[in-house]
């Protein structure tokens, strides 16, 4: 990979051969971006080209010490909520930080070009995409490198630098905005981008489109606690999004590698935004000691964890006698740069936004609005699409079923807002549903943060490492190369 000569905030950007030529020049010697086609080329790279999935997943309570003889240092450091020493390695914290700011650089360059071209009507779709892409990368950064959003403390909590202008200096120093400021900027970009983003691309699922934009916005407003906005955004899904959720039944009859490809396929109706990061996440189940192990798999995916008492459709596999197990979600595409030498770069398609998450956000908003009948009916529908031998005549979910199955445990969930006992049981049901559906994808970590869930990480022959409520380690430490350019470190 070649090093870019311009920087975006905090770092010297790390680019790949796919980056546009204009980014390889000094700011005063870049190719002019003066047509819609050139802006479209810039926006291809307005999405993080690295993956956060392994980072977030390994920090959560989905993983366990499998007892594997060896592991990668980054896997053990994520498991123990430590800054990674492999700063220049694939699938590391520092690489994802850089990838997000690299994506932001492209979004800002596109927005500046649109402004210079007169902000004309024919460029509004691209402007909407650029605004949403900029908001998304900043949202992922603040979600990982800051403490959870809490309006009572957000005005003083350290956020991340929110960058809104293209770089004009080879080295630029940036200060961290507060969490409140970052969320305000994200909301502004979302609300400006939502009405104008389009589905004009031939492959819209690799760009922000209308549905992906709504799904992202629903995730953002769920964290902010704006339940009415979530319901408004999800209105088109309805109470039974038939044909829009993942059909796990079809995976029953296809081979493992076919399942890997199908999961992140653009033909899959649930997939709304797909990324293609430089990642070796497909290899994680064989290389990571701290992973979904046989014991933890049984704990999460047992039929005893089903409200219907039935097997799940999720198909797990193992290549090491069930020391670790995996759901086939990732297929690695290896792009050779030198075939004879066997040199190249691995890429993996990942689902960044889906109707599955979108619908679960809707159900949670119903819960927080005390609309329990609607939440129960919609959760029943969602679970029916994941349950083997589901029988609509007999597998009927009631509010009492949920309350009995998920009894309240004091202080298990402590979001910034007050939740009643009834809401707590429903939230438990939803977080367990979400952790199953998005296993390996890091979604559980964001529930751990926003609900302040305690995580106990056990390691053989070592004391338990417990992430208590409000633990400072819930915010990743700022990468070393960013802190040396002036970005304030998180307290420890």
Coordinates of C-alpha atoms in Angstrom, one line a residue:
X1 CA 0.0 0.0 0.0
X2 CA 1.2 3.5 -0.7
X3 CA 1.3 6.4 1.7
X4 CA -0.8 9.4 0.9
X5 CA 1.0 12.8 0.9
X6 CA -1.9 14.8 2.3
X7 CA -3.2 14.3 5.8
X8 CA -6.6 14.5 7.3
X9 CA -6.6 15.7 10.8
X10 CA -4.7 13.7 13.4
X11 CA -2.8 11.4 11.0
X12 CA -0.9 10.8 7.9
X13 CA -3.6 9.0 5.9
X14 CA -2.9 5.5 4.9
X15 CA -4.3 4.8 1.4
X16 CA -4.5 1.8 -0.9
X17 CA -4.0 1.5 -4.6
X18 CA -7.7 2.1 -5.1
X19 CA -7.5 5.7 -3.8
X20 CA -7.9 8.4 -6.4
X21 CA -4.8 9.9 -8.0
X22 CA -5.7 13.4 -6.8
X23 CA -5.2 12.3 -3.2
X24 CA -1.6 11.3 -4.0
X25 CA -0.7 14.9 -4.7
X26 CA 0.0 17.9 -2.5
X27 CA -3.2 20.0 -1.9
X28 CA -2.2 22.7 -4.4
X29 CA -1.4 20.1 -7.1
X30 CA -4.5 17.9 -7.0
X31 CA -6.6 17.2 -10.0
X32 CA -9.6 19.5 -10.1
X33 CA -12.9 17.7 -9.2
X34 CA -15.1 19.5 -11.7
X35 CA -17.7 17.0 -12.9
X36 CA -20.4 14.8 -11.4
X37 CA -18.5 11.7 -12.6
X38 CA -15.3 12.8 -10.8
X39 CA -17.3 13.5 -7.6
X40 CA -18.8 9.9 -7.9
X41 CA -15.3 8.5 -8.1
X42 CA -14.4 10.4 -4.9
X43 CA -17.5 9.1 -3.1
X44 CA -16.5 5.5 -3.8
X45 CA -13.9 6.0 -1.1
X46 CA -16.1 7.9 1.3
X47 CA -16.7 4.7 3.3
X48 CA -14.2 3.2 5.8
X49 CA -12.0 0.7 3.9
X50 CA -11.1 -1.2 7.1
X51 CA -13.3 -3.3 9.5
X52 CA -14.4 -2.7 13.1
X53 CA -16.2 -6.0 13.4
X54 CA -13.5 -8.0 15.2
X55 CA -12.5 -5.1 17.4
X56 CA -16.0 -4.5 18.8
X57 CA -17.0 -8.2 18.9
X58 CA -14.0 -9.2 20.9
X59 CA -14.6 -6.5 23.5
X60 CA -18.1 -7.8 24.1
X61 CA -19.5 -10.7 26.1
X62 CA -20.1 -12.7 23.0
X63 CA -16.5 -14.1 23.2
X64 CA -14.8 -16.3 25.7
X65 CA -11.3 -17.8 26.2
X66 CA -11.6 -20.9 24.0
X67 CA -8.3 -22.3 25.3
X68 CA -6.7 -22.3 21.9
X69 CA -2.9 -22.6 22.2
X70 CA -2.1 -19.3 20.6
X71 CA -3.7 -16.2 19.3
X72 CA -2.9 -12.9 17.6
X73 CA -1.8 -10.1 20.0
X74 CA -4.5 -7.8 18.7
X75 CA -7.1 -10.4 19.7
X76 CA -5.9 -10.6 23.3
X77 CA -5.6 -6.9 23.6
X78 CA -9.1 -6.3 22.4
X79 CA -10.3 -8.9 24.8
X80 CA -8.7 -7.1 27.7
X81 CA -9.8 -3.6 26.5
X82 CA -6.2 -2.5 25.8
X83 CA -4.7 -0.3 23.1
X84 CA -3.2 -2.4 20.4
X85 CA 0.5 -2.6 19.8
X86 CA 0.0 -3.7 16.2
X87 CA -0.7 -0.2 15.0
X88 CA 0.0 -0.9 11.3
X89 CA -1.7 -4.3 11.0
X90 CA -5.0 -5.1 9.4
X91 CA -8.2 -5.2 11.5
X92 CA -6.6 -3.1 14.2
X93 CA -8.0 -0.1 16.1
X94 CA -5.5 2.4 14.6
X95 CA -6.3 1.1 11.1
X96 CA -10.0 1.6 11.5
X97 CA -9.4 5.1 13.0
X98 CA -7.4 6.0 9.9
X99 CA -9.9 4.4 7.6
X100 CA -12.7 6.5 9.0
X101 CA -10.8 9.8 8.7
X102 CA -9.7 8.8 5.2
X103 CA -13.4 8.3 4.3
X104 CA -14.2 11.7 5.8
X105 CA -11.5 13.3 3.7
X106 CA -13.2 11.9 0.6
X107 CA -16.6 13.1 1.7
X108 CA -15.4 16.6 2.5
X109 CA -13.6 16.8 -0.9
X110 CA -16.8 15.8 -2.6
X111 CA -18.8 18.4 -0.7
X112 CA -16.3 21.1 -1.5
X113 CA -16.4 20.2 -5.2
X114 CA -20.3 20.3 -5.1
X115 CA -20.1 23.7 -3.5
X116 CA -17.6 25.0 -6.1
X117 CA -19.9 23.7 -8.9
X118 CA -22.7 25.9 -7.6
X119 CA -24.5 23.3 -5.5
X120 CA -26.8 22.6 -8.5
X121 CA -29.9 20.4 -8.5
X122 CA -28.2 17.6 -10.4
X123 CA -25.6 17.2 -7.7
X124 CA -28.0 17.0 -4.7
X125 CA -28.0 13.2 -4.6
X126 CA -24.3 13.1 -4.4
X127 CA -24.4 15.8 -1.7
X128 CA -26.8 13.7 0.3
X129 CA -24.5 10.7 0.0
X130 CA -21.5 12.7 1.1
X131 CA -23.2 14.2 4.1
X132 CA -24.4 10.8 5.3
X133 CA -21.0 9.2 4.7
X134 CA -19.3 11.9 6.7
X135 CA -21.9 11.5 9.5
X136 CA -21.5 7.7 9.5
X137 CA -17.7 7.7 9.8
X138 CA -17.8 10.3 12.6
X139 CA -20.6 8.3 14.3
X140 CA -18.5 5.1 14.3
X141 CA -15.5 7.0 15.7
X142 CA -17.4 8.5 18.5
X143 CA -19.1 5.2 19.2
X144 CA -15.8 3.5 19.7
X145 CA -13.4 6.1 21.0
X146 CA -15.7 8.0 23.4
X147 CA -17.9 7.1 26.3
X148 CA -21.5 6.4 25.6
X149 CA -23.9 9.2 24.8
X150 CA -25.4 10.7 27.9
X151 CA -27.0 14.1 27.6
X152 CA -26.2 14.8 31.3
X153 CA -22.5 14.6 30.6
X154 CA -22.2 14.9 26.8
X155 CA -21.2 18.6 27.0
X156 CA -18.0 17.7 28.9
X157 CA -17.3 14.2 27.7
X158 CA -14.5 13.9 25.2
X159 CA -15.7 13.2 21.7
X160 CA -13.6 13.0 18.6
X161 CA -12.5 15.7 16.1
X162 CA -15.4 16.4 13.7
X163 CA -13.8 17.4 10.4
X164 CA -15.9 19.3 7.9
X165 CA -13.3 20.8 5.6
X166 CA -10.9 19.3 3.1
X167 CA -7.3 19.3 4.1
X168 CA -5.1 22.2 2.8
X169 CA -2.0 21.4 5.0
X170 CA 0.3 18.5 4.9
X171 CA 0.1 18.2 8.7
X172 CA -2.9 19.5 10.6
X173 CA -3.6 19.4 14.3
X174 CA -7.1 19.0 15.6
X175 CA -8.7 19.2 19.0
X176 CA -11.5 16.8 20.2
X177 CA -15.0 18.1 20.1
X178 CA -17.3 17.1 23.0
X179 CA -19.7 14.2 22.6
X180 CA -22.5 16.7 22.5
X181 CA -20.9 18.7 19.7
X182 CA -20.2 15.5 17.7
X183 CA -23.8 14.3 18.0
X184 CA -25.1 17.7 17.0
X185 CA -22.9 17.7 13.9
X186 CA -23.9 14.1 13.0
X187 CA -27.6 15.0 13.4
X188 CA -27.1 18.1 11.2
X189 CA -25.5 16.1 8.5
X190 CA -28.1 13.3 8.7
X191 CA -31.1 15.7 8.5
X192 CA -29.6 17.6 5.6
X193 CA -28.6 14.5 3.7
X194 CA -31.7 12.3 4.2
X195 CA -34.2 14.3 2.0
X196 CA -31.8 14.5 -0.9
X197 CA -30.0 11.2 -1.0
X198 CA -31.1 9.0 -4.0
X199 CA -31.0 5.4 -5.3
X200 CA -29.4 6.5 -8.6
X201 CA -26.4 4.2 -8.6
X202 CA -26.4 0.9 -10.6
X203 CA -25.3 -0.8 -7.4
X204 CA -27.0 1.3 -4.8
X205 CA -26.3 -1.0 -1.8
X206 CA -22.6 0.0 -2.0
X207 CA -23.5 3.6 -1.4
X208 CA -25.9 5.4 1.0
X209 CA -29.3 5.1 -0.5
X210 CA -32.7 6.1 0.9
X211 CA -33.3 3.0 2.9
X212 CA -29.7 2.8 4.2
X213 CA -29.9 6.4 5.2
X214 CA -33.1 5.8 7.2
X215 CA -31.6 2.7 8.9
X216 CA -28.5 4.7 9.9
X217 CA -30.6 7.6 11.2
X218 CA -32.8 5.1 13.2
X219 CA -29.6 3.8 14.9
X220 CA -28.5 7.3 15.7
X221 CA -31.8 8.4 17.1
X222 CA -32.2 5.2 19.1
X223 CA -29.0 6.0 20.9
X224 CA -30.2 9.6 21.5
X225 CA -33.5 8.3 22.9
X226 CA -35.7 10.0 20.2
X227 CA -38.3 7.2 19.9
X228 CA -40.8 9.2 17.9
X229 CA -38.1 9.8 15.2
X230 CA -37.2 6.1 15.1
X231 CA -40.9 5.2 14.5
X232 CA -41.2 7.8 11.9
X233 CA -38.1 6.5 10.0
X234 CA -39.3 2.9 10.2
X235 CA -42.9 3.6 9.2
X236 CA -42.4 2.1 5.7
X237 CA -41.3 -1.3 7.1
X238 CA -44.7 -1.8 8.8
X239 CA -45.4 -4.4 11.4
X240 CA -44.6 -7.3 9.1
X241 CA -41.8 -6.5 6.6
X242 CA -42.5 -9.6 4.6
X243 CA -39.6 -10.4 2.2
X244 CA -37.4 -7.7 3.7
X245 CA -35.8 -9.6 6.5
X246 CA -33.0 -12.3 6.2
X247 CA -34.4 -15.6 5.1
X248 CA -32.3 -18.1 7.1
X249 CA -34.2 -21.0 5.7
X250 CA -32.6 -20.7 2.3
X251 CA -29.1 -21.2 4.0
X252 CA -30.2 -24.7 5.1
X253 CA -29.6 -26.1 1.6
X254 CA -26.4 -24.4 0.5
X255 CA -22.7 -25.1 1.3
X256 CA -20.7 -23.1 3.8
X257 CA -18.9 -20.9 1.3
X258 CA -22.1 -20.2 -0.5
X259 CA -23.6 -19.1 2.8
X260 CA -20.6 -16.8 3.3
X261 CA -21.2 -15.2 -0.1
X262 CA -24.9 -15.0 0.2
X263 CA -24.9 -13.3 3.6
X264 CA -23.4 -10.0 2.3
X265 CA -24.8 -10.3 -1.2
X266 CA -26.4 -7.2 -2.8
X267 CA -29.2 -9.6 -3.9
X268 CA -30.1 -10.2 -0.2
X269 CA -33.2 -7.9 0.4
X270 CA -32.3 -7.2 4.0
X271 CA -28.8 -5.8 3.1
X272 CA -29.1 -2.0 2.8
X273 CA -25.4 -0.9 2.9
X274 CA -22.5 -3.2 2.1
X275 CA -18.8 -2.4 2.7
X276 CA -15.8 -4.1 1.2
X277 CA -13.0 -3.4 3.7
X278 CA -9.5 -4.7 3.6
X279 CA -9.9 -7.4 6.2
X280 CA -9.1 -11.0 7.2
X281 CA -12.1 -11.4 9.4
X282 CA -13.0 -14.7 7.7
X283 CA -9.8 -16.1 9.3
X284 CA -10.7 -15.0 12.8
X285 CA -12.3 -18.2 14.0
X286 CA -9.0 -20.1 13.4
X287 CA -6.6 -17.4 14.5
X288 CA -8.4 -16.0 17.6
X289 CA -8.3 -17.7 21.0
X290 CA -10.8 -15.2 22.3
X291 CA -13.7 -15.9 20.1
X292 CA -17.2 -17.5 20.1
X293 CA -16.3 -20.8 21.7
X294 CA -18.3 -24.0 22.1
X295 CA -19.4 -23.1 25.6
X296 CA -20.4 -19.5 24.8
X297 CA -22.2 -20.7 21.7
X298 CA -24.3 -23.1 23.7
X299 CA -25.1 -20.3 26.2
X300 CA -26.4 -17.9 23.5
X301 CA -27.9 -20.2 20.9
X302 CA -29.4 -23.0 22.9
X303 CA -33.1 -23.8 22.3
X304 CA -33.5 -23.0 25.9
X305 CA -32.8 -19.4 25.0
X306 CA -35.8 -19.4 22.5
X307 CA -39.1 -17.9 23.6
X308 CA -40.7 -20.8 21.6
X309 CA -38.4 -23.4 23.0
X310 CA -37.2 -24.4 19.6
X311 CA -34.0 -24.7 17.6
X312 CA -32.7 -21.6 15.8
X313 CA -32.0 -21.5 12.0
X314 CA -28.5 -20.2 12.6
X315 CA -26.0 -22.7 11.2
X316 CA -22.7 -22.8 13.0
X317 CA -19.5 -24.6 11.9
X318 CA -16.0 -25.2 13.2
X319 CA -12.7 -26.2 11.7
X320 CA -11.0 -27.0 15.0
X321 CA -13.3 -29.5 16.7
X322 CA -15.6 -26.8 18.2
X323 CA -12.8 -25.0 20.1
X324 CA -14.2 -22.0 18.3
X325 CA -17.3 -21.9 16.1
X326 CA -18.5 -19.5 13.4
X327 CA -21.6 -18.4 11.6
X328 CA -20.6 -18.2 7.9
X329 CA -21.0 -14.5 7.3
X330 CA -17.7 -13.5 5.7
X331 CA -16.1 -14.5 2.4
X332 CA -12.6 -13.3 1.7
X333 CA -11.8 -12.1 -1.8
X334 CA -8.0 -12.1 -2.3
X335 CA -6.9 -9.5 -4.8
X336 CA -3.4 -10.4 -6.2
X337 CA -1.0 -7.6 -6.9
X338 CA 1.7 -10.1 -7.9
X339 CA 0.3 -13.5 -8.8
X340 CA 3.7 -15.2 -9.2
X341 CA 4.9 -14.1 -5.8
X342 CA 1.5 -14.8 -4.2
X343 CA 1.2 -11.2 -2.9
X344 CA -2.0 -9.3 -2.6
X345 CA -4.7 -7.8 -0.4
X346 CA -7.6 -9.6 1.3
X347 CA -11.1 -7.9 1.1
X348 CA -14.3 -9.0 2.8
X349 CA -17.8 -7.9 2.1
X350 CA -19.6 -6.8 5.3
X351 CA -23.1 -5.7 5.9
X352 CA -23.0 -2.3 7.6
X353 CA -26.8 -1.6 7.7
X354 CA -29.7 -4.0 7.2
X355 CA -33.5 -4.2 7.5
X356 CA -33.0 -6.7 10.3
X357 CA -31.4 -4.0 12.5
X358 CA -33.8 -1.4 11.2
X359 CA -36.8 -3.5 12.3
X360 CA -35.4 -4.2 15.7
X361 CA -34.8 -0.5 16.2
X362 CA -38.5 0.0 15.5
X363 CA -39.5 -2.6 18.1
X364 CA -37.3 -1.0 20.7
X365 CA -38.9 2.4 20.0
X366 CA -42.3 0.8 20.6
X367 CA -41.1 -0.6 23.9
X368 CA -39.9 2.8 25.0
X369 CA -43.2 4.4 24.0
X370 CA -45.0 1.7 26.1
X371 CA -46.6 0.3 23.0
X372 CA -46.1 -3.3 24.3
X373 CA -48.8 -4.9 22.1
X374 CA -47.1 -3.6 18.9
X375 CA -43.6 -4.6 20.2
X376 CA -44.8 -8.1 21.1
X377 CA -46.4 -8.7 17.7
X378 CA -43.4 -7.4 15.8
X379 CA -40.9 -9.4 17.9
X380 CA -43.0 -12.5 17.3
X381 CA -42.7 -11.9 13.6
X382 CA -39.0 -11.3 13.7
X383 CA -38.3 -14.4 15.8
X384 CA -40.6 -16.5 13.5
X385 CA -38.1 -15.9 10.7
X386 CA -35.3 -17.3 12.8
X387 CA -37.0 -20.3 14.4
X388 CA -36.9 -23.9 13.1
X389 CA -40.3 -25.4 12.7
X390 CA -42.1 -22.3 13.7
X391 CA -45.9 -22.8 13.8
X392 CA -47.9 -19.7 13.6
X393 CA -51.0 -21.5 15.0
X394 CA -49.2 -22.5 18.2
X395 CA -46.1 -20.4 18.6
X396 CA -47.9 -17.3 19.9
X397 CA -45.9 -14.7 21.9
X398 CA -47.6 -12.7 24.6
X399 CA -46.4 -9.9 26.8
X400 CA -46.5 -12.3 29.8
X401 CA -44.2 -14.7 28.0
X402 CA -41.6 -12.0 27.6
X403 CA -41.9 -10.9 31.2
X404 CA -41.6 -14.4 32.6
X405 CA -38.8 -15.4 30.3
X406 CA -36.7 -12.3 31.0
X407 CA -37.2 -11.5 34.7
X408 CA -35.8 -8.2 35.9
X409 CA -32.3 -8.3 37.3
X410 CA -31.5 -5.2 39.3
X411 CA -29.2 -2.7 37.5
X412 CA -28.6 -5.1 34.6
X413 CA -29.4 -2.3 32.2
X414 CA -28.7 1.3 33.2
X415 CA -29.1 3.6 30.2
X416 CA -29.1 7.3 30.6
X417 CA -32.9 7.3 30.7
X418 CA -35.3 5.6 33.1
X419 CA -36.8 2.3 32.2
X420 CA -39.6 0.5 33.9
X421 CA -39.6 -3.1 35.0
X422 CA -41.8 -4.0 32.0
X423 CA -39.5 -2.1 29.6
X424 CA -36.5 -3.8 31.1
X425 CA -37.8 -7.3 30.3
X426 CA -38.5 -6.3 26.7
X427 CA -35.1 -4.6 26.4
X428 CA -33.5 -7.9 27.6
X429 CA -35.4 -9.8 25.0
X430 CA -34.3 -7.4 22.3
X431 CA -30.6 -7.2 23.3
X432 CA -30.5 -11.0 23.3
X433 CA -32.2 -11.1 19.9
X434 CA -29.7 -8.6 18.5
X435 CA -26.7 -10.4 19.9
X436 CA -27.7 -13.6 18.2
X437 CA -28.6 -12.0 14.9
X438 CA -25.4 -9.9 14.6
X439 CA -22.9 -12.3 16.2
X440 CA -19.3 -11.6 14.8
X441 CA -20.4 -8.2 13.6
X442 CA -19.7 -6.1 16.7
X443 CA -23.3 -5.0 17.3
X444 CA -23.3 -6.5 20.8
X445 CA -20.5 -4.1 21.9
X446 CA -22.7 -1.0 21.2
X447 CA -25.5 -2.5 23.3
X448 CA -23.0 -3.2 26.1
X449 CA -22.0 0.5 26.0
X450 CA -25.4 2.2 25.7
X451 CA -27.0 0.0 28.4
X452 CA -23.9 0.0 30.6
X453 CA -23.8 -3.8 30.7
X454 CA -21.1 -5.4 32.9
X455 CA -18.8 -7.8 31.0
X456 CA -16.8 -10.5 32.7
X457 CA -13.9 -11.8 30.6
X458 CA -12.3 -14.9 31.9
X459 CA -8.9 -16.2 31.0
X460 CA -7.5 -19.5 31.9
X461 CA -5.0 -19.3 34.9
X462 CA -5.6 -15.6 35.3
X463 CA -8.0 -13.5 37.4
X464 CA -11.3 -12.5 35.8
X465 CA -11.1 -9.1 34.0
X466 CA -14.4 -7.3 34.6
X467 CA -15.6 -4.3 32.7
X468 CA -17.7 -2.6 35.4
X469 CA -20.4 0.0 34.8
X470 CA -18.9 3.4 33.6
X471 CA -15.5 1.8 33.2
X472 CA -13.2 4.2 31.4
X473 CA -12.1 1.3 29.2
X474 CA -15.4 1.4 27.4
X475 CA -13.9 4.1 25.3
X476 CA -11.0 2.8 23.2
X477 CA -7.7 4.6 23.8
X478 CA -6.7 7.1 21.1
X479 CA -4.2 5.6 18.7
X480 CA -0.6 6.5 19.4
X481 CA 0.0 8.2 16.1
X482 CA -3.0 10.4 16.6
X483 CA -2.1 11.3 20.2
X484 CA 1.4 12.3 19.1
X485 CA -0.1 14.9 16.8
X486 CA -2.1 16.5 19.6
X487 CA -5.3 14.5 20.0
X488 CA -6.0 14.3 23.8
X489 CA -5.9 10.8 25.2
X490 CA -8.8 9.2 27.0
X491 CA -8.5 9.1 30.8
X492 CA -7.6 5.7 32.3

